[in-house]
Amino acid sequence: MKDIDLDKLVKAIEKGKKVTFFNGAGISTSAGIPDFRSPDTGLYSNLAKLNLPYAEAVFDIDYFKEDPKPFYTLATELMPGQFPPTKFHYLIKLFQDKNKLNRVYTQNIDTLERLAGVEDENIVEAHGSFASNHCIECKEEMSSNTFKDLMEKGIPNCESCKGYVKPDIVFFGEGLPKKFFSSWDDDCDNVEIAIIAGTSLTVYPFASLPSEVDKKCIRVLANKEKVGDLGSRKDDILALGGCDEFAEKIARSLGWEKELDKLYDEGQNKYTTKKESEQEKIEDIKFELKKVDIKESKFKNEDKDEVDIDVSNLIEKLKI
Ligand code: OAD
């Protein structure tokens, strides 16, 4: 990435042109969330344990109606709250703070843009997110706490009609949110700078957005490899490499490096402090449990991870 010339991009930003982001799973891999299609590390090449007829079935609405278990197994692993935002996410927040952000179109369901502080009005979650849940039959909403509780015990069924409840993630076979279409109607002709990051651009209609922007738009691809039609226009910039590396490079060029580091460090500290305080609570509860005479051998004999999960459940239940 060292040799990539970002001058044209930096000048356009300094002149007041706003940036629209088009994000995919590659912006979150450094947070510890696998992407979908990278060979070996991508989710789709690691789904053997779920016994699916084909990898993408895990997000297919017809398959889900037949057998929802594989999705719930995966959802437990992907549930937001376990992963902190990356430098790239905080770069987007910096663009917002400096009034240089037009909009963020994201395919990601991990809500890390929100966690980094990007405001709802600036985000279009094209493939939905884990933020809300509905019954697939009667459409009744279920709170995230109830959903998590039920998912830990097995399959979350609707309290009214017993249908399966699923997070409002867009599955293959389902329509995209209205906000996706209305925002794109407003933005399509007004994208001045497009940063396309961490996506293979294989899932439509999202994949076609970068090719629909005006010919005068500066398009930047921040991705490990060349994708879509990026590189076919004379003003395209191919920043091939890691997304965080790109974030650092552009922040340095704009003189925002310290601010980016500060935002990132604060985010990481928050996350570490949260984990540490959770661990402290777990220790307190273990202590309390011993006092109420729950046999210590239960803890000694079980695998440590299982004990932690047990106790975390207890914390949830006690709402500590
Ligand atoms: P993919 O897994 O298809 O593509 C991720 C892209 O990011 C690949 O080109 C990787 O090489 C690249 N990449 C990975 N880590 C990176 C890093 N640290 N820095 C730079 N590039 C990196 O993910 P998406 O394009 O987001 O749909 O997938 C699109 C949709 O397919 C998802 O939203 C999901 C999936 O089926 C639903 O869940 C509905």
PDB file of N, CA and C in Angstrom, residues 8 15 22 44 49 73 78 123 132 155 178 186 195 217 241 247 257-258 260 302:
ATOM      1  N   LYS A   8      -4.770  12.727  -5.194  1.00  0.00           N
ATOM      2  CA  LYS A   8      -6.024  13.179  -5.825  1.00  0.00           C
ATOM      3  C   LYS A   8      -7.175  13.097  -4.813  1.00  0.00           C
ATOM      4  N   LYS A  15     -10.824  19.928  -0.455  1.00  0.00           N
ATOM      5  CA  LYS A  15     -11.645  20.944  -1.150  1.00  0.00           C
ATOM      6  C   LYS A  15     -13.106  20.912  -0.697  1.00  0.00           C
ATOM      7  N   PHE A  22     -18.859   2.276   1.000  1.00  0.00           N
ATOM      8  CA  PHE A  22     -19.568   1.052   0.598  1.00  0.00           C
ATOM      9  C   PHE A  22     -18.803  -0.108   1.238  1.00  0.00           C
ATOM     10  N   TYR A  44     -17.901 -19.181   4.822  1.00  0.00           N
ATOM     11  CA  TYR A  44     -18.468 -20.203   3.946  1.00  0.00           C
ATOM     12  C   TYR A  44     -17.563 -21.421   3.770  1.00  0.00           C
ATOM     13  N   LYS A  49     -19.225 -28.134   9.844  1.00  0.00           N
ATOM     14  CA  LYS A  49     -19.848 -28.656  11.069  1.00  0.00           C
ATOM     15  C   LYS A  49     -21.373 -28.474  11.065  1.00  0.00           C
ATOM     16  N   THR A  73     -26.856 -21.541  15.336  1.00  0.00           N
ATOM     17  CA  THR A  73     -25.506 -21.923  15.791  1.00  0.00           C
ATOM     18  C   THR A  73     -24.518 -20.832  15.394  1.00  0.00           C
ATOM     19  N   LEU A  78     -21.684 -14.969  16.048  1.00  0.00           N
ATOM     20  CA  LEU A  78     -21.550 -13.653  15.408  1.00  0.00           C
ATOM     21  C   LEU A  78     -22.220 -12.518  16.175  1.00  0.00           C
ATOM     22  N   ILE A 123     -26.199   5.884   8.359  1.00  0.00           N
ATOM     23  CA  ILE A 123     -25.915   4.472   8.037  1.00  0.00           C
ATOM     24  C   ILE A 123     -27.073   3.824   7.292  1.00  0.00           C
ATOM     25  N   SER A 132     -32.630  -5.758  15.761  1.00  0.00           N
ATOM     26  CA  SER A 132     -34.028  -6.079  16.116  1.00  0.00           C
ATOM     27  C   SER A 132     -34.376  -7.474  15.589  1.00  0.00           C
ATOM     28  N   ILE A 155     -33.962 -22.961  20.247  1.00  0.00           N
ATOM     29  CA  ILE A 155     -34.472 -22.170  19.122  1.00  0.00           C
ATOM     30  C   ILE A 155     -35.500 -21.151  19.628  1.00  0.00           C
ATOM     31  N   LYS A 178     -36.393  -0.759   3.110  1.00  0.00           N
ATOM     32  CA  LYS A 178     -36.839   0.406   2.307  1.00  0.00           C
ATOM     33  C   LYS A 178     -35.776   1.494   2.313  1.00  0.00           C
ATOM     34  N   ASP A 186     -31.742   9.139  -3.304  1.00  0.00           N
ATOM     35  CA  ASP A 186     -31.225  10.484  -2.978  1.00  0.00           C
ATOM     36  C   ASP A 186     -29.744  10.620  -3.329  1.00  0.00           C
ATOM     37  N   ILE A 195     -15.719   5.351  -1.353  1.00  0.00           N
ATOM     38  CA  ILE A 195     -14.680   4.435  -0.846  1.00  0.00           C
ATOM     39  C   ILE A 195     -15.332   3.068  -0.685  1.00  0.00           C
ATOM     40  N   CYS A 217     -17.182  10.950 -10.327  1.00  0.00           N
ATOM     41  CA  CYS A 217     -16.893  10.552  -8.942  1.00  0.00           C
ATOM     42  C   CYS A 217     -15.505   9.897  -8.835  1.00  0.00           C
ATOM     43  N   GLY A 241      -4.788  -3.779  -0.382  1.00  0.00           N
ATOM     44  CA  GLY A 241      -4.126  -4.087   0.892  1.00  0.00           C
ATOM     45  C   GLY A 241      -5.164  -4.131   1.987  1.00  0.00           C
ATOM     46  N   ALA A 247      -6.820   3.046   6.287  1.00  0.00           N
ATOM     47  CA  ALA A 247      -7.324   4.074   7.223  1.00  0.00           C
ATOM     48  C   ALA A 247      -6.154   4.873   7.786  1.00  0.00           C
ATOM     49  N   GLU A 257      -4.050  11.745  11.930  1.00  0.00           N
ATOM     50  CA  GLU A 257      -3.511  10.499  12.482  1.00  0.00           C
ATOM     51  C   GLU A 257      -3.736  10.380  13.994  1.00  0.00           C
ATOM     52  N   LYS A 258      -3.406  11.504  14.715  1.00  0.00           N
ATOM     53  CA  LYS A 258      -3.523  11.451  16.180  1.00  0.00           C
ATOM     54  C   LYS A 258      -4.973  11.242  16.599  1.00  0.00           C
ATOM     55  N   LEU A 260      -7.308   9.789  14.934  1.00  0.00           N
ATOM     56  CA  LEU A 260      -7.728   8.413  14.646  1.00  0.00           C
ATOM     57  C   LEU A 260      -7.200   7.475  15.730  1.00  0.00           C
ATOM     58  N   GLU A 302     -15.798 -28.985  35.888  1.00  0.00           N
ATOM     59  CA  GLU A 302     -16.224 -28.629  34.533  1.00  0.00           C
ATOM     60  C   GLU A 302     -15.151 -27.866  33.791  1.00  0.00           C
TER      61      GLU A 302
END
